[in-house]
PDB file of C-alpha atoms and ligand atoms in Angstrom:
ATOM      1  CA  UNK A 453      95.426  56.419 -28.546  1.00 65.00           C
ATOM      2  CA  UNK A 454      96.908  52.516 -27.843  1.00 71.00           C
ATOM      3  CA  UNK A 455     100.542  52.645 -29.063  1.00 73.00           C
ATOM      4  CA  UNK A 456     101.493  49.527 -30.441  1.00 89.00           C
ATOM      5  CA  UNK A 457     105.050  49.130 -29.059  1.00 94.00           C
ATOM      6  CA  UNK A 458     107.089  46.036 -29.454  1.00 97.00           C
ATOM      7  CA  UNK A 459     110.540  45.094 -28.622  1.00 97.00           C
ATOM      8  CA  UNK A 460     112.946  42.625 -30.702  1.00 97.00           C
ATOM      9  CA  UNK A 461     116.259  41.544 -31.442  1.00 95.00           C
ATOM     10  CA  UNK A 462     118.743  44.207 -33.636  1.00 93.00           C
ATOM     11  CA  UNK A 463     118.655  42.526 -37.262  1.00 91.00           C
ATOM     12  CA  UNK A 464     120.634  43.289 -40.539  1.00 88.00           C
ATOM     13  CA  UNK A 465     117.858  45.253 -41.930  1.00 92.00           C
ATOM     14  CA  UNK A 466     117.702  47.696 -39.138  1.00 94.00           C
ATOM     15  CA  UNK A 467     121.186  48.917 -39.835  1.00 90.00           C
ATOM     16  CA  UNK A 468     120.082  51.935 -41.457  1.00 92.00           C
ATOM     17  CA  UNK A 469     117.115  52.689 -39.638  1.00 95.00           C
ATOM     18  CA  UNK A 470     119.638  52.288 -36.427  1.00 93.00           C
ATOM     19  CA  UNK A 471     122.177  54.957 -37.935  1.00 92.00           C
ATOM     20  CA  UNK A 472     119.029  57.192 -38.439  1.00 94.00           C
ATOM     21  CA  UNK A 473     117.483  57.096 -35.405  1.00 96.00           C
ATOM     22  CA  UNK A 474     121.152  57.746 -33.560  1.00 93.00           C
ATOM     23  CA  UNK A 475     121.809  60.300 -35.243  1.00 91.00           C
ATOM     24  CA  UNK A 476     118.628  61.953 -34.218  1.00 94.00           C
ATOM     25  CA  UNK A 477     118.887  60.780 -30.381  1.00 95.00           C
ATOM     26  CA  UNK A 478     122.627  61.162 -30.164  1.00 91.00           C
ATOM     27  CA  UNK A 479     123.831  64.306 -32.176  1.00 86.00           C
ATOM     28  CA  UNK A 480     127.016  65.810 -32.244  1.00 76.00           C
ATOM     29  CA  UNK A 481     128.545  61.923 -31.711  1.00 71.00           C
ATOM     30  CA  UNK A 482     132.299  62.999 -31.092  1.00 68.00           C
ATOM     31  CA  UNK A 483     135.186  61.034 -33.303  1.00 67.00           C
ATOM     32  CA  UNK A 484     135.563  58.572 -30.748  1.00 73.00           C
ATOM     33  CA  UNK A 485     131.556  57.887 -30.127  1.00 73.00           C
ATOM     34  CA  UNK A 486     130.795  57.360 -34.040  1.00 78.00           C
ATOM     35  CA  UNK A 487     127.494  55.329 -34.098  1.00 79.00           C
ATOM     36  CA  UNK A 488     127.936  53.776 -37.413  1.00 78.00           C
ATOM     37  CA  UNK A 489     131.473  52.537 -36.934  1.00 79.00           C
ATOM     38  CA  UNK A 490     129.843  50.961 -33.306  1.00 77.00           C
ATOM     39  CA  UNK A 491     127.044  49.381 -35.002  1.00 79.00           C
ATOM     40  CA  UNK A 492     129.654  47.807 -37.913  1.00 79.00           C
ATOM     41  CA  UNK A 493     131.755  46.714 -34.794  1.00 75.00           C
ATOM     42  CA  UNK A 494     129.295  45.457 -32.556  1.00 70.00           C
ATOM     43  CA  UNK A 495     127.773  43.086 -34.629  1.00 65.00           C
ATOM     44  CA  UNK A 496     128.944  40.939 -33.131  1.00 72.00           C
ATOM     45  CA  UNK A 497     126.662  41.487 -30.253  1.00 77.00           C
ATOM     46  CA  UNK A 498     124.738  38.791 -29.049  1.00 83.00           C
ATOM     47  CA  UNK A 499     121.265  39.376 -30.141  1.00 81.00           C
ATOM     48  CA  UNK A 500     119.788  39.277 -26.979  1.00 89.00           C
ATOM     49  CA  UNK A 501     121.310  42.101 -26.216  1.00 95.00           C
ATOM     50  CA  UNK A 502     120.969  44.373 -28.839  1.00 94.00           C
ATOM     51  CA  UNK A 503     117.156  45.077 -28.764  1.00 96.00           C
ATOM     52  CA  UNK A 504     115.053  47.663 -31.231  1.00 97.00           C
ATOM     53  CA  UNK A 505     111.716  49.131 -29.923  1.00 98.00           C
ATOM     54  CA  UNK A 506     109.393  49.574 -33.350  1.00 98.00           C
ATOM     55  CA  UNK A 507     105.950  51.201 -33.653  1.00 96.00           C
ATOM     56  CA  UNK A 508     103.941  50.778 -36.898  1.00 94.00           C
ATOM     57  CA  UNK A 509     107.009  49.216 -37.959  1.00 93.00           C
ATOM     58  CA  UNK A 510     109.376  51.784 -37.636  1.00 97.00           C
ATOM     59  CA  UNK A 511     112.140  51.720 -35.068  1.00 98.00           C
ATOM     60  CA  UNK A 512     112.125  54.207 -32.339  1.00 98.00           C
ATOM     61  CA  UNK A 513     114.348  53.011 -29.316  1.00 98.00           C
ATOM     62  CA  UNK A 514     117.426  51.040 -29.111  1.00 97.00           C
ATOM     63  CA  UNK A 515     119.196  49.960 -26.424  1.00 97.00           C
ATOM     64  CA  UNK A 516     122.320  47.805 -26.347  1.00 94.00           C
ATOM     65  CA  UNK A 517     124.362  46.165 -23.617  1.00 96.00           C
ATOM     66  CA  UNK A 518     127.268  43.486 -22.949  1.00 94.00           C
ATOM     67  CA  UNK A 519     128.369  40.944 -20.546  1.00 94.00           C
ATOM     68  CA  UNK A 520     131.809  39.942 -19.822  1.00 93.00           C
ATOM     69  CA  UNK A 521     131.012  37.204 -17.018  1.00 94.00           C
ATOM     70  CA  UNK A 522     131.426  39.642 -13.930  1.00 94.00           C
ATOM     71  CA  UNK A 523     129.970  43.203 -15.284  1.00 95.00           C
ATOM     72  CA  UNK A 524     127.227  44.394 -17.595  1.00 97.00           C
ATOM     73  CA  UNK A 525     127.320  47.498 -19.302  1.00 97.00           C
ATOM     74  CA  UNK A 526     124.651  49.568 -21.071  1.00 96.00           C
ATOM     75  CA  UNK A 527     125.211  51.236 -24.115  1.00 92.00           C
ATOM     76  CA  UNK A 528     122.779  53.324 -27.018  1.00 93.00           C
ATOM     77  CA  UNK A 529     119.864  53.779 -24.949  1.00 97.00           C
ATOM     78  CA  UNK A 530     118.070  56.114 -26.953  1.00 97.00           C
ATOM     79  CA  UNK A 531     114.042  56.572 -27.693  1.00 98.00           C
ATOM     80  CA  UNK A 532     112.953  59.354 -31.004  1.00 98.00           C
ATOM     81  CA  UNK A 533     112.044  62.540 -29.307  1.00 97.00           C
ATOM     82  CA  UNK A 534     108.715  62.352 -30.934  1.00 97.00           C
ATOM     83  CA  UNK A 535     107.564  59.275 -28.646  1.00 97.00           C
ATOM     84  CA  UNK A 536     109.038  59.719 -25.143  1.00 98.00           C
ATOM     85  CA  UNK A 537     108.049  59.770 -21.891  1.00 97.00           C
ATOM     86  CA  UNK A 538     105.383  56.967 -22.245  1.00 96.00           C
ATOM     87  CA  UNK A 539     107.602  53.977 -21.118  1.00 97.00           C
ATOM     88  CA  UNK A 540     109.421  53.424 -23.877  1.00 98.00           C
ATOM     89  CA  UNK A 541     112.572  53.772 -22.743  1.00 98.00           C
ATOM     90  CA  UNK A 542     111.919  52.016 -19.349  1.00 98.00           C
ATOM     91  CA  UNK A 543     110.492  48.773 -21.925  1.00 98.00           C
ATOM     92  CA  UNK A 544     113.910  48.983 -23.308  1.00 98.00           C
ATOM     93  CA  UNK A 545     116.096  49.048 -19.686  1.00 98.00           C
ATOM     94  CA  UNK A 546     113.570  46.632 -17.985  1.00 98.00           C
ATOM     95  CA  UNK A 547     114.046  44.017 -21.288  1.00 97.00           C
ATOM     96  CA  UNK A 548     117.396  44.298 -20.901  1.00 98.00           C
ATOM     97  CA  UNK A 549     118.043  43.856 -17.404  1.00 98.00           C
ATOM     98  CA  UNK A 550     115.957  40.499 -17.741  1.00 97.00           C
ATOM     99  CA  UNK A 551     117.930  39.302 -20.252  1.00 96.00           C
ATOM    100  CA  UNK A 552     121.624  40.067 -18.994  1.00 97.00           C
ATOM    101  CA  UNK A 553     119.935  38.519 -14.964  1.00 97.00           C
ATOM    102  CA  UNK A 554     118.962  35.124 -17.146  1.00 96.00           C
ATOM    103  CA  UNK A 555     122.524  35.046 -18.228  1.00 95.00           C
ATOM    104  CA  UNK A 556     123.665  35.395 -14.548  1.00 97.00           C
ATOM    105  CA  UNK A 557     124.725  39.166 -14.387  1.00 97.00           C
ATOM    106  CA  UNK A 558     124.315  40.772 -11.277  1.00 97.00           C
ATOM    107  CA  UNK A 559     126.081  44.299 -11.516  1.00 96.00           C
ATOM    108  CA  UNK A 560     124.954  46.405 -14.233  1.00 97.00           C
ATOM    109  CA  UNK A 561     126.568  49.741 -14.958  1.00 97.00           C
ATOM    110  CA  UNK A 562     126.301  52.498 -17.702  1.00 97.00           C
ATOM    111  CA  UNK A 563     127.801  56.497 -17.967  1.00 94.00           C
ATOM    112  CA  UNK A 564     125.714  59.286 -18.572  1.00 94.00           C
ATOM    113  CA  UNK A 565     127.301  62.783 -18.865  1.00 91.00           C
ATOM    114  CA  UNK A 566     127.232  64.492 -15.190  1.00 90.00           C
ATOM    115  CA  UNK A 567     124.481  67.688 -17.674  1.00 92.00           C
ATOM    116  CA  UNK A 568     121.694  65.502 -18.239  1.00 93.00           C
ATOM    117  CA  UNK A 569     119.830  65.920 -15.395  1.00 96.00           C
ATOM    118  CA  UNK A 570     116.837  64.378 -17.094  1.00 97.00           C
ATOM    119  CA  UNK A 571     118.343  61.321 -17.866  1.00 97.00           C
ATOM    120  CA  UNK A 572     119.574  60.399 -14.311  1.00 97.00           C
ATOM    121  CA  UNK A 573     116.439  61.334 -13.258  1.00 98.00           C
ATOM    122  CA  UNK A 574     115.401  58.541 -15.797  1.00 98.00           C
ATOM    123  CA  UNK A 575     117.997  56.299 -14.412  1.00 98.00           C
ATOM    124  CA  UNK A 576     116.819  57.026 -11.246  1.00 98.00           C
ATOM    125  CA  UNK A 577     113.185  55.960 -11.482  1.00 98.00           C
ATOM    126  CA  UNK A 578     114.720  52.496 -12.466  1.00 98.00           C
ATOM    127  CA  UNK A 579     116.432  52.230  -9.534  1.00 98.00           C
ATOM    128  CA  UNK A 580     120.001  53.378 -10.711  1.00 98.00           C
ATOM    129  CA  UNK A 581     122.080  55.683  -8.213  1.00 96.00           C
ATOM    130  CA  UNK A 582     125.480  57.312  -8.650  1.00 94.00           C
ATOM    131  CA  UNK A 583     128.274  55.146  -7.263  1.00 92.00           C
ATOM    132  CA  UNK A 584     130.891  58.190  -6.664  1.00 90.00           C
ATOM    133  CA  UNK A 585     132.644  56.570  -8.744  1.00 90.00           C
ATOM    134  CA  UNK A 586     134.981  58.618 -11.567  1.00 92.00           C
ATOM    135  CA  UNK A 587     135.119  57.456 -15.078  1.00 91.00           C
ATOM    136  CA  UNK A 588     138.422  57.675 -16.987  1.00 94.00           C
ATOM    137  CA  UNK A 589     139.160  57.170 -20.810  1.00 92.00           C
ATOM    138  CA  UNK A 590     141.453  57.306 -23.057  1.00 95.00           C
ATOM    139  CA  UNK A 591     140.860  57.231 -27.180  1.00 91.00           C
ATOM    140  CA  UNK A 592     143.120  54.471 -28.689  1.00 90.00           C
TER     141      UNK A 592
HETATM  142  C1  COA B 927     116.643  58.813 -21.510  1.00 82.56           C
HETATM  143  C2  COA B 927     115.566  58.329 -22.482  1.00 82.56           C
HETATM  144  C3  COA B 927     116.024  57.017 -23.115  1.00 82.56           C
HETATM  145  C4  COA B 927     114.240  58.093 -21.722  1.00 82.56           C
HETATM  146  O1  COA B 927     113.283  57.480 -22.595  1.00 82.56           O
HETATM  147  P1  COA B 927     111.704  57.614 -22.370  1.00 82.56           P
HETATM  148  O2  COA B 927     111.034  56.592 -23.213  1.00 82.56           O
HETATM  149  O3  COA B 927     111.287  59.016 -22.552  1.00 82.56           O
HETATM  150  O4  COA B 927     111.585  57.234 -20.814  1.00 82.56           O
HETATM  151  P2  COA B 927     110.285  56.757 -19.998  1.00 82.56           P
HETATM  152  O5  COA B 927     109.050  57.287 -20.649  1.00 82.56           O
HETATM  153  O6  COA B 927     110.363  55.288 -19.789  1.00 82.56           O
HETATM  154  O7  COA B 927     110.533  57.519 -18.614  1.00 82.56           O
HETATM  155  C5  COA B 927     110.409  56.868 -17.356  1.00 82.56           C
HETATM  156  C6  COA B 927     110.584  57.867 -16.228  1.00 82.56           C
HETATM  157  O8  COA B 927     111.908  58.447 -16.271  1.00 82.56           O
HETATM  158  C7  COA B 927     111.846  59.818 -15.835  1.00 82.56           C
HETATM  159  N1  COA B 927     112.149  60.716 -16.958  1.00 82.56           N
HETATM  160  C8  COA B 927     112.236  60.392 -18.275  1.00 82.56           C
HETATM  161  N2  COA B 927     112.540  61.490 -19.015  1.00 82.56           N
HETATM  162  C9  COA B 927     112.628  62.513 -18.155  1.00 82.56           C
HETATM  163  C10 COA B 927     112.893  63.918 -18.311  1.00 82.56           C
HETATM  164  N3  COA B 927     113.130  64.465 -19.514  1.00 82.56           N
HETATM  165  N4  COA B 927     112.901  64.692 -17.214  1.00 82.56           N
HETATM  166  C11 COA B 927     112.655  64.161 -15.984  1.00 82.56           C
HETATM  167  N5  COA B 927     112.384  62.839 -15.761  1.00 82.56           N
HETATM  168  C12 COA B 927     112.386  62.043 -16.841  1.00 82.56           C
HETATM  169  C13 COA B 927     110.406  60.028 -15.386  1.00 82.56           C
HETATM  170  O9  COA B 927     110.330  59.651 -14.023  1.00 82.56           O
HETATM  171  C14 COA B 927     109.645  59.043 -16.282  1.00 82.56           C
HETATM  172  O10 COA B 927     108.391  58.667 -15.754  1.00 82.56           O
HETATM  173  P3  COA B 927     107.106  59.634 -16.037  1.00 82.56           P
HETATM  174  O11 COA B 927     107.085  59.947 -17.525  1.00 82.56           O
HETATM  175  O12 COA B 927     105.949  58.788 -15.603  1.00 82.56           O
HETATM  176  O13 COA B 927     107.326  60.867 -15.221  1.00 82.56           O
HETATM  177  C15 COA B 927     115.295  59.388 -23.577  1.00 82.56           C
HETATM  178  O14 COA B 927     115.026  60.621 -22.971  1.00 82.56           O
HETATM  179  C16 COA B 927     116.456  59.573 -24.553  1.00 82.56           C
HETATM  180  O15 COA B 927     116.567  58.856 -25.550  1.00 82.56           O
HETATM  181  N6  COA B 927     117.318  60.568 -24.297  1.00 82.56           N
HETATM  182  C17 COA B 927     118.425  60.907 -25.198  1.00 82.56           C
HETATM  183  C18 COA B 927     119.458  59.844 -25.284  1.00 82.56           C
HETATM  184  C19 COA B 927     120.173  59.633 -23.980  1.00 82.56           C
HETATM  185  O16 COA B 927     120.592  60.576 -23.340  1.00 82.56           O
HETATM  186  N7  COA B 927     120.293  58.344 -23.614  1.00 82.56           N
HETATM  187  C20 COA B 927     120.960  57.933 -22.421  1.00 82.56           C
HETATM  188  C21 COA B 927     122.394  57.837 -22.688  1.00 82.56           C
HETATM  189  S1  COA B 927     123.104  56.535 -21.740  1.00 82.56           S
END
């Protein structure tokens, strides 16, 4: 079977097929990580940078990042269960990237939670390492 993949900017109508898929790919979002409040926040989002992947129509990855002149960050990279591992995700990352290097970034960073094996293992296979660095936060 061909899967017919394509990737495009985040537009108004997606919000609620957005909010659906993260709930799927992201459940249990804590207070502080609330996906729909982010999407109603981030709108603001240059649309380059807020990219859907659709099959058939129907949206099945997301990924978002920003810029702020020196560092990029990666945010709500997330594929339906149903359709990954075949490239989806690394479609999304690789899209990205291209976009946020044509706008001059050259450092781009993202968190994952020190569990998911699997996903630095997908972050690996795109080149991505772990810095050492420690994240802090703090929930305003
Ligand atoms: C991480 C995620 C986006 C990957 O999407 P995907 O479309 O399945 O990824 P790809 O098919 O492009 O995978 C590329 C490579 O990454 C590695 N990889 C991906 N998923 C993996 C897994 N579960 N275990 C081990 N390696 C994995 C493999 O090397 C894979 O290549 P291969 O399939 O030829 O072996 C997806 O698993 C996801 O949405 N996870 C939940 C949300 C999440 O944790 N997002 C990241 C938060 S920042």
């Amino acid at each position: 079977v061909v899967l017919k993949i394509s990737i495009r900017p985040f537009t108004e109508g997606d919000y609620d097929s957005v909010i659906k898929l993260w709930e799927k790919v992201f459940p249990g979002a804590q207070p502080h990580n609330n996906p729909a409040r982010d999407l109603r926040t981030r709108r603001e989002i240059p649309p380059e940078l807020f990219l859907v992947a659709t099959m058939e129509g129907e949206i099945i990855g997301t990924v978002m990042a920003g810029y702020d002149g020196q560092q990029g960050w990666v945010y709500y990279l997330g594929v339906d269960p149903a359709v990954r591992r075949q490239g989806i995700g690394t479609s999304l990352m690789k899209r990205v990237e291209a976009r946020l290097i044509g706008m001059g970034c050259r450092e781009l960073y993202l968190q994952i939670w020190a569990s998911k094996a699997e996903v630095q293992a997908f972050y690996e296979s795109l080149g991505y390492f772990s810095e050492g660095r420690q994240s802090m936060g703090k929930r305003l």
